[in-house]
Coordinates of C-alpha atoms in Angstrom, one line a residue:
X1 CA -5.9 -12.2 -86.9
X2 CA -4.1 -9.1 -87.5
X3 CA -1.2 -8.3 -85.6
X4 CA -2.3 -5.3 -83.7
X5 CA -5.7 -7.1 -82.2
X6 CA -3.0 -10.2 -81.2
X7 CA -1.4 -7.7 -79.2
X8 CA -4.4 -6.2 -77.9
X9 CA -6.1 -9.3 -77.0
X10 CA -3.0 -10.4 -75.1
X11 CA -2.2 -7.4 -73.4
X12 CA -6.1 -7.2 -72.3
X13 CA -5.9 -10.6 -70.9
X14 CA -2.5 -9.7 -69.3
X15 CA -4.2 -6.5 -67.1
X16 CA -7.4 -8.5 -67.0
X17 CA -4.9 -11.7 -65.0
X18 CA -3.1 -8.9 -62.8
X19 CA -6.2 -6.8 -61.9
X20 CA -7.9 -9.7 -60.3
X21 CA -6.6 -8.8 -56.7
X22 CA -7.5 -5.3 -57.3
X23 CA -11.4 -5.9 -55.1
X24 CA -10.9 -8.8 -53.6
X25 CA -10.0 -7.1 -50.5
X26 CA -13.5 -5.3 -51.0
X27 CA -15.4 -8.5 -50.9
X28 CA -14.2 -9.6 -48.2
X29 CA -13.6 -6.5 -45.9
X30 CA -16.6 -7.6 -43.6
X31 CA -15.0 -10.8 -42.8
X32 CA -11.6 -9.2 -42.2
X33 CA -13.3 -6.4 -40.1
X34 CA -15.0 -9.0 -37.7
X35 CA -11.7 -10.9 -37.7
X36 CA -9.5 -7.7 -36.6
X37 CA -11.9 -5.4 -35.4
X38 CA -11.6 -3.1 -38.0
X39 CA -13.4 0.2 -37.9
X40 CA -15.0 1.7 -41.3
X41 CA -12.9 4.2 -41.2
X42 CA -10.0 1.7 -41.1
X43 CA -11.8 -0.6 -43.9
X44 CA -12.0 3.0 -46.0
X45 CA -8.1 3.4 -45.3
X46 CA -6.8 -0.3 -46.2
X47 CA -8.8 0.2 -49.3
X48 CA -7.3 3.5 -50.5
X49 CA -4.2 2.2 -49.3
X50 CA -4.3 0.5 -52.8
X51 CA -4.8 3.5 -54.7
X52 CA -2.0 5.7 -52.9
X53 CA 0.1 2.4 -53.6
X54 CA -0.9 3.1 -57.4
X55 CA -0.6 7.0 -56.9
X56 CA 2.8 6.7 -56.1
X57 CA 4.0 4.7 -59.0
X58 CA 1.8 5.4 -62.1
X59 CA 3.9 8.7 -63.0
X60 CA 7.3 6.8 -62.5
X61 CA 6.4 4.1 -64.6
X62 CA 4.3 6.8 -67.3
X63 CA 8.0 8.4 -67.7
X64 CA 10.1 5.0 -67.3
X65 CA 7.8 3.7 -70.5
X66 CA 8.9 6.9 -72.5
X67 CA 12.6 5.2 -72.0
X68 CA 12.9 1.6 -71.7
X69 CA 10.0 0.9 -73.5
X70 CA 6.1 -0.2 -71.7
X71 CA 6.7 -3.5 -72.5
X72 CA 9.5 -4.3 -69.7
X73 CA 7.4 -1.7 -67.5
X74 CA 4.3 -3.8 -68.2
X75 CA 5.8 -7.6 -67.4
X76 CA 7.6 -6.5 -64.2
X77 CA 4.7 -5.2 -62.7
X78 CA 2.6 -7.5 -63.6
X79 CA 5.2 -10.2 -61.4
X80 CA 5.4 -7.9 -58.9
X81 CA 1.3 -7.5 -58.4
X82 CA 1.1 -11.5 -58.1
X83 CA 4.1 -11.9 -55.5
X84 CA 2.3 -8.9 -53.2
X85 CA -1.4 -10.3 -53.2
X86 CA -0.5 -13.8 -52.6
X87 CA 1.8 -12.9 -49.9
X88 CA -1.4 -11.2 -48.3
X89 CA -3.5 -13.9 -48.6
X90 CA -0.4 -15.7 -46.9
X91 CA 0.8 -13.4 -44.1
X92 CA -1.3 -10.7 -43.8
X93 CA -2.4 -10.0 -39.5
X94 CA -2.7 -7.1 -38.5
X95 CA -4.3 -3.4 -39.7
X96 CA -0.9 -2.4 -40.1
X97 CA 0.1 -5.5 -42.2
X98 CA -3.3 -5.3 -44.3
X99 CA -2.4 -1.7 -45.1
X100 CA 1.2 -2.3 -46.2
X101 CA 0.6 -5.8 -48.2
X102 CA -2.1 -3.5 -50.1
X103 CA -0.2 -0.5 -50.3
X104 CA 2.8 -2.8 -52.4
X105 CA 0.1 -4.4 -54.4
X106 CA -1.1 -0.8 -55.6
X107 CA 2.4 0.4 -56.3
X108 CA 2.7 -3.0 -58.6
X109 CA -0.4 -3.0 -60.0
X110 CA 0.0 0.7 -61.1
X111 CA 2.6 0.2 -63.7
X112 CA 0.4 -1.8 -66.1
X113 CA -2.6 0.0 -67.1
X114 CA -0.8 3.7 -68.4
X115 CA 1.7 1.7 -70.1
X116 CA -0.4 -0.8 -71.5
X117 CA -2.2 2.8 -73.0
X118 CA 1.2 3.6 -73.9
X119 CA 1.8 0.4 -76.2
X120 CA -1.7 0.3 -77.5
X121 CA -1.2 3.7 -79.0
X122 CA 2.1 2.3 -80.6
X123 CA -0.8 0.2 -82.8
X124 CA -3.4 1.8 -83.1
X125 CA -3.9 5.0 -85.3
X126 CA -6.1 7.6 -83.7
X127 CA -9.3 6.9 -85.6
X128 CA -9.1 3.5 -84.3
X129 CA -8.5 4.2 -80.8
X130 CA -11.8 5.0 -78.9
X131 CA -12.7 0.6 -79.4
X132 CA -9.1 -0.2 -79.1
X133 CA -8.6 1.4 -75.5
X134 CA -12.0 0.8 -74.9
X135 CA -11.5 -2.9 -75.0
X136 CA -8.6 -2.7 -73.0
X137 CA -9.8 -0.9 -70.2
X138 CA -12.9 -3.4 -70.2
X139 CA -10.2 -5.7 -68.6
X140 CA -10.5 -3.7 -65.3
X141 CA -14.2 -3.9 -64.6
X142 CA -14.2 -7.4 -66.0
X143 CA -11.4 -8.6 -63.2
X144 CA -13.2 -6.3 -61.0
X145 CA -16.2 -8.4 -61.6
X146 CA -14.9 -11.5 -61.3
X147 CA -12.7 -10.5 -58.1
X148 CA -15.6 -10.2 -56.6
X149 CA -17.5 -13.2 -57.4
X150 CA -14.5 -15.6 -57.3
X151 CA -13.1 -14.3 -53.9
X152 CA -16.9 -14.6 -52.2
X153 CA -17.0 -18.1 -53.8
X154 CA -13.9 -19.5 -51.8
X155 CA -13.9 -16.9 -48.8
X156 CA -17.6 -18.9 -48.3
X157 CA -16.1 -21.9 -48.5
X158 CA -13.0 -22.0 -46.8
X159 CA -12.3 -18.3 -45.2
X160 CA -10.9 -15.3 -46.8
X161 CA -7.2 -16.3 -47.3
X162 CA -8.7 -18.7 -49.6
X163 CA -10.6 -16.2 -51.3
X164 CA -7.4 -13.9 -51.7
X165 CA -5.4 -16.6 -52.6
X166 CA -7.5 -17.8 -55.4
X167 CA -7.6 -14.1 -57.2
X168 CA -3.8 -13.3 -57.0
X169 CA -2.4 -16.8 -58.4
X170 CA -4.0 -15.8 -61.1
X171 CA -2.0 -12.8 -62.1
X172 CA 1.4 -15.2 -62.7
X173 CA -1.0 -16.0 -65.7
X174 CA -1.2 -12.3 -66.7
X175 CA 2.9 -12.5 -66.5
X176 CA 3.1 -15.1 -68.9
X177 CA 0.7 -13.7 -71.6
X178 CA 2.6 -10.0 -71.4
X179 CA 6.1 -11.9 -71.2
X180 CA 5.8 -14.0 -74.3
X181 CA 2.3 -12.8 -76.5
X182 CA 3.1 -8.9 -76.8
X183 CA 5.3 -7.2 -78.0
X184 CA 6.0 -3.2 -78.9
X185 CA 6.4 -1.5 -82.1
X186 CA 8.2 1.6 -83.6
X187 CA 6.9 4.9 -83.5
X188 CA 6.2 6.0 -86.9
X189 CA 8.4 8.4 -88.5
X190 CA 5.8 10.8 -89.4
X191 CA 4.3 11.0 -85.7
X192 CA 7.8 11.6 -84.2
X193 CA 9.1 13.8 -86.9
X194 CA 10.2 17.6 -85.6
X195 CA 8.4 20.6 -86.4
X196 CA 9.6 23.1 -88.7
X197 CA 12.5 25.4 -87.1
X198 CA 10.9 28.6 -88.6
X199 CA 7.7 28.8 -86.5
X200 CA 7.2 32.2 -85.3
X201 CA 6.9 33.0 -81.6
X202 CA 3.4 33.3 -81.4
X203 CA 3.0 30.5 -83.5
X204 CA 4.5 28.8 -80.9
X205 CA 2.4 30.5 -77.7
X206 CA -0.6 29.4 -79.8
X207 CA -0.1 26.1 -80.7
X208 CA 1.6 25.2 -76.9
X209 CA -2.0 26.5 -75.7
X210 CA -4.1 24.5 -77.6
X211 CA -3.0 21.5 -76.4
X212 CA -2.5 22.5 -73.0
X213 CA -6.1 23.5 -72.1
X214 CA -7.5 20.3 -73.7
X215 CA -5.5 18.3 -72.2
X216 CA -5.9 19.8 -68.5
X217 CA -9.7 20.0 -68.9
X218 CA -9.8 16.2 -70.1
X219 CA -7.5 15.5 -67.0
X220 CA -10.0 17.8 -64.8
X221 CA -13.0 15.8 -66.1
X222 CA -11.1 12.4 -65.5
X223 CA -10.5 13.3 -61.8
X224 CA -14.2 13.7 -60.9
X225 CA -15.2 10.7 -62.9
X226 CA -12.0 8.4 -60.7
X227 CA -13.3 9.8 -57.8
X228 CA -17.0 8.6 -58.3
X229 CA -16.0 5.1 -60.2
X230 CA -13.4 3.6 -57.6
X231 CA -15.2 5.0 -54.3
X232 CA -18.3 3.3 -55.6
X233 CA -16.5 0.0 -57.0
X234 CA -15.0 -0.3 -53.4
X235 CA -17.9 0.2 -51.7
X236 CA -20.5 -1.6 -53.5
X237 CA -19.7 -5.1 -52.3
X238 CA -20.1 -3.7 -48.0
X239 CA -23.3 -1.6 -48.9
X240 CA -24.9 -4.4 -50.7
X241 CA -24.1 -6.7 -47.9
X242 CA -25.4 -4.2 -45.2
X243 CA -28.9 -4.2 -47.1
X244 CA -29.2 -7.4 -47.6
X245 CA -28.8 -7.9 -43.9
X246 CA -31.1 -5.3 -43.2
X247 CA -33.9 -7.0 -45.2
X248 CA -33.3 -9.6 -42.9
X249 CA -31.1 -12.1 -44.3
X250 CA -28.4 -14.3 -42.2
X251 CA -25.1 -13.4 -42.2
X252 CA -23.8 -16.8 -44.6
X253 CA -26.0 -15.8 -47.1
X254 CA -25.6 -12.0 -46.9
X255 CA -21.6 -13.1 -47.7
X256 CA -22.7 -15.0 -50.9
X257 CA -25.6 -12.6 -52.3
X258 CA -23.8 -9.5 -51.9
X259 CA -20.5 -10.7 -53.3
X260 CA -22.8 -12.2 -56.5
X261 CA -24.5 -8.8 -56.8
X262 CA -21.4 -6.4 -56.5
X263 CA -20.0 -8.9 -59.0
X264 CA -22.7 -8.0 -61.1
X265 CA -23.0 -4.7 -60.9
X266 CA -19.4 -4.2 -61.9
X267 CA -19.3 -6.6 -64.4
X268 CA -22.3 -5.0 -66.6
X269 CA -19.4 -1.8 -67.0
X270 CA -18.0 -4.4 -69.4
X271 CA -20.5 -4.2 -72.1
X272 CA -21.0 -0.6 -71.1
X273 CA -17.5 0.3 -72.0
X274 CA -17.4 -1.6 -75.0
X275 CA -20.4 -0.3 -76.3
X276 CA -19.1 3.4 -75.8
X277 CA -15.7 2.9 -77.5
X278 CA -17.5 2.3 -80.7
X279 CA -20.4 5.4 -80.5
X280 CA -17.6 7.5 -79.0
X281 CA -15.4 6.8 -82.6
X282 CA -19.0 7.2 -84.1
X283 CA -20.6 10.1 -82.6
X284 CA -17.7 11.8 -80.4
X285 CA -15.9 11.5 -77.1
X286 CA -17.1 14.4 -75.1
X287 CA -21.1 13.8 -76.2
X288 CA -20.2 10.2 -74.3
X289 CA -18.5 11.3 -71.3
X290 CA -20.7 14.2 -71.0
X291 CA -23.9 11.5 -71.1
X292 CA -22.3 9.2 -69.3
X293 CA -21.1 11.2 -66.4
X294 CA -24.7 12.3 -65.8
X295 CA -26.1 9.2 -65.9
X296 CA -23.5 8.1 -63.2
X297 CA -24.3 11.5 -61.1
X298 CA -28.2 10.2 -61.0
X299 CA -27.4 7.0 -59.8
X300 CA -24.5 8.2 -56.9
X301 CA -27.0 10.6 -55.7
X302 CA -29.6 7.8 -56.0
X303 CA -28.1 4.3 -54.7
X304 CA -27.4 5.6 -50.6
X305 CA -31.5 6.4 -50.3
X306 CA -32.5 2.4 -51.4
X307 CA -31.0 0.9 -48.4
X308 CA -33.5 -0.8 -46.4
X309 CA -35.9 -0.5 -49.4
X310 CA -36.4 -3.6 -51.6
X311 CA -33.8 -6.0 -52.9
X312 CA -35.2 -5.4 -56.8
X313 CA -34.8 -1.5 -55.9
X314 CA -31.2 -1.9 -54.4
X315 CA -30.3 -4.2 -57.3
X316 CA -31.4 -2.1 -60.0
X317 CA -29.8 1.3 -59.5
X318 CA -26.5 -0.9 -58.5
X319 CA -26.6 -1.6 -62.2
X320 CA -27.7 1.4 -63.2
X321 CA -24.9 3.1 -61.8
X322 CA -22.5 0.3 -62.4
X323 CA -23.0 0.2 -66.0
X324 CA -22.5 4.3 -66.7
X325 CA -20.1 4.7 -63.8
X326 CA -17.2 3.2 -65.7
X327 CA -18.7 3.5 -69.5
X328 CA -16.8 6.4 -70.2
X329 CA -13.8 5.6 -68.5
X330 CA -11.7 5.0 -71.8
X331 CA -12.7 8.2 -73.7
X332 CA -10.4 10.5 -71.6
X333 CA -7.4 8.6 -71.8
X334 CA -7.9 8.4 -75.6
X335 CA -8.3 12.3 -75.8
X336 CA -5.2 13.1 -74.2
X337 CA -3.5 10.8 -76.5
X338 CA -5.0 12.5 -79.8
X339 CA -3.4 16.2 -78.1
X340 CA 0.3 15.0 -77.0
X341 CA 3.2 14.2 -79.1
X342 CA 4.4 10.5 -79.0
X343 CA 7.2 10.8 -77.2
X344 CA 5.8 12.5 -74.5
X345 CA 2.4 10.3 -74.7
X346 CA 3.4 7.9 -71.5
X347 CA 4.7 10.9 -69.2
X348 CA 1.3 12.7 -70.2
X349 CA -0.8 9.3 -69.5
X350 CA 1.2 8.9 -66.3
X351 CA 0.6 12.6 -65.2
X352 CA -3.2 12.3 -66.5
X353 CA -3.4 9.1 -64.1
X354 CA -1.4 10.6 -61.4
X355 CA -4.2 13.2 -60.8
X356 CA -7.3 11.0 -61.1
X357 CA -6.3 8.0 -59.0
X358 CA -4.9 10.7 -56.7
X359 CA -9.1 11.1 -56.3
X360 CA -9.4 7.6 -55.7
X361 CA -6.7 7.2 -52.9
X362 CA -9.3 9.6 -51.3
X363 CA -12.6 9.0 -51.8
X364 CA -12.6 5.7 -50.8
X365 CA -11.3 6.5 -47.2
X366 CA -13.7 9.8 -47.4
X367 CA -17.0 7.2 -47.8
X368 CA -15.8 5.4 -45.1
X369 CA -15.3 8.2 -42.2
X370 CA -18.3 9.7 -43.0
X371 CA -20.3 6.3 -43.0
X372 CA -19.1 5.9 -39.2
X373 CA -19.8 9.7 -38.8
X374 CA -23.4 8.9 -39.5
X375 CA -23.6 5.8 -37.6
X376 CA -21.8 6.2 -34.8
X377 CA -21.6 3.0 -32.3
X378 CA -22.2 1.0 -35.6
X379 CA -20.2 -1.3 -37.3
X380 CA -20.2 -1.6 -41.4
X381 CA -22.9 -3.8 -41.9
X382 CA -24.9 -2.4 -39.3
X383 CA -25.2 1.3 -40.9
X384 CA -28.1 2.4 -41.8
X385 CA -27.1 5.7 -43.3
X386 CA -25.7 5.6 -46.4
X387 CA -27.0 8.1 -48.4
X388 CA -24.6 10.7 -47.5
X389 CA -21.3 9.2 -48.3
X390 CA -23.0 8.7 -51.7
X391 CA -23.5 12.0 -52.2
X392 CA -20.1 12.4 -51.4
X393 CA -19.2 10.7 -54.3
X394 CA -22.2 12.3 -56.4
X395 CA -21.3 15.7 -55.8
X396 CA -17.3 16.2 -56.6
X397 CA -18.4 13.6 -59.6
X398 CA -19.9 16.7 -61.6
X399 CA -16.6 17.8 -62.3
X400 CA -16.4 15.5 -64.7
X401 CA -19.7 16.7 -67.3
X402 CA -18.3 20.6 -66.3
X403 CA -15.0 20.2 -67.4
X404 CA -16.1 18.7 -71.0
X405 CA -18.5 20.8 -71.4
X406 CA -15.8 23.9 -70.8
X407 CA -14.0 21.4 -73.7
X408 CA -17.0 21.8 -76.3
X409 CA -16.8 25.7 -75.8
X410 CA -12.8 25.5 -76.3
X411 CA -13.5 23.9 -79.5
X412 CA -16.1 26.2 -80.1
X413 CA -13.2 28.7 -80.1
X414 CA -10.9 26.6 -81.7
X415 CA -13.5 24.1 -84.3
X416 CA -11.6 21.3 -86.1
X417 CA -9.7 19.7 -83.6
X418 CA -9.6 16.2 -82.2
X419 CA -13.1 16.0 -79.8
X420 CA -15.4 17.5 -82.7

């Protein structure tokens, strides 16, 4: 095996280990909520308590990668997102103690995946790079996946601790894969060399504004589609749970099915994603986010309506929306890294990933007021309206397919650059 597909298959496995606690909280937040009395609202707040947690960090550790290196970035983290979820699953009480324990796991788990782009880059050269981050970033939904289905199979068995406990051991086995199986490599002379000193001014203006418009209408795009893909990836395992209960199911089994289902509908994002990287090299980046973002949009707008409609209904446009909402998710990072210099590439990753999981510190928490707006008096699994909390996620999701389509008409402008 070549060297550079070592690295990435060991660095995937790495963020695959340490994302594992990222949902478990999700699957089982109606356990926890009967257990504390927690509102939605609250439920919505614990859970973008993990993404203000990663918020807070990813631009620290985007610029502290530009200068000790992602590796040491990457490995610490990755210990750090272990310690936090197991001591959850271990102490964890209280509303207030959920919400910090979760808040720490963010900020650790928030260091791995804009370095891990950082290194990757260090590898790969750019026509290589649409599969490449592609099949890192299947890691995410792939834990996400198994998060789910893995944390409902011991929470059913022997209560939630269990279930939290069993996801976040594993991420000591993400530690040991980053610590000894990857390793960085020296930017290439020719990508770091200086440009000539005799540019003229407007030269300058000219060339500074090319890349800047790209790059803040890729990061424009990739704030609608975080806001759609981690408010619906949250939410997916309570919502299937509250319609299978309202097709009249008992409570035990509505705890196994819907964990199995929202394990499924995350985990067919795997193929999706991989299956993108390689037309998006083919065919081009902006044609897939711009299909893929509209496919999601239908299925936003779409999933809130089937509750209390059949099983095979609910089911299928879960996976519908499961599979496009996170298919494109690699293409904007490897945009932005085709329009920035090197050395600036992890600050510009970290400022990229500042603003869209700044969306998903919110939308989570937005889904979940509005879902006890519109059913006051109920608890979670008792709501029966959920369309319009999905639309909430629909409708600022269209920012995404806008912004890259205001990309094909820069490049109209400006033809032979990187997202022809």
């Amino acid at each position: 095996m070549a060297k550079k597909y070592s690295i990435l298959l060991f660095l995937s496995l790495g963020l695959f280990f340490a994302s594992l606690p990222w949902y478990n909280f999700s699957a089982v937040a109606p356990a926890l909520a009967e257990e504390f009395q927690l509102s939605s609202s609250q439920i919505g707040a614990i859970i973008s308590a993990f993404q203000i947690g990663y918020v807070l960090i990813v631009l620290l550790t985007g610029w502290l990668s530009d200068k000790i290196g992602p590796k040491r970035v990457i490995v610490g983290a990755t210990l750090l997102a272990g310690i936090f979820s197991t001591l959850f699953a271990l102490i964890a009480n209280t509303f207030t103690s959920i919400l910090w324990l979760r808040v720490l796991s963010g900020l650790a788990t928030g260091a791995i995946y804009v370095p891990g782009m950082a290194l990757l880059t260090q590898w790969f050269a750019a026509n290589e790079r649409g599969k490449a981050l592609s099949f890192f970033t299947v890691a995410i939904p792939l834990a996400g996946a198994a998060s789910y289905l893995v944390t409902g199979w011991f929470a059913a068995r022997w209560g939630w601790r269990a279930g939290i406990l069993a996801t976040s051991l594993r991420a000591f086995i993400g530690f040991l894969c980053e610590g000894f199986l990857v390793q960085e490599r020296r930017p290439s002379q020719s990508r770091t060399a200086a440009a000539p000193a005799a540019v003229r001014s407007e030269e300058v203006v000219q060339r500074k504004l090319s890349l800047f418009v790209p790059a803040s209408l890729i990061t424009l795009a990739y704030m609608g589609h975080m806001w759609e893909l981690y408010g619906h990836n949250s939410w997916v395992g309570p919502f299937l749970h509250s319609s299978i209960l309202a097709l009249g199911s008992n409570a035990a089994d509505a705890v196994s099915a819907s964990t199995m289902l929202a394990s499924l509908s995350v985990f067919v994002g795997v193929p999706a994603t991989a299956l993108c990287g390689v037309l998006a090299d083919k065919f081009g980046r902006i044609r897939i986010i711009m299909l893929s973002s509209v496919a999601s949009f239908v299925g936003s707008s779409m999933l809130g309506f089937t509750h209390g409609h059949s099983l095979g209904l609910v089911i299928g446009v879960s996976l519908w929306l499961g599979a496009w909402v996170i298919a494109d998710t690699a293409m904007y990072k490897a945009v932005l890294t085709e329009v920035v210099p090197e050395r600036l590439l992890g600050t510009a990753l970290g400022v990229q990933s500042v603003a869209g999981f700044g969306m998903t510190a919110i939308s989570p928490a937005v889904f979940g007021a509005m879902l006890q707006r519109c059913n006051p008096g109920q608890t979670m699994v008792e709501a029966v309206l959920w369309w319009p909390p999905y639309l909430a996620l629909a409708l600022p999701a269209l920012l995404a397919p806008l912004a890259a389509l205001l990309l094909v008409l820069w490049q109209k402008r400006y033809p032979g650059q990187v997202w022809q």
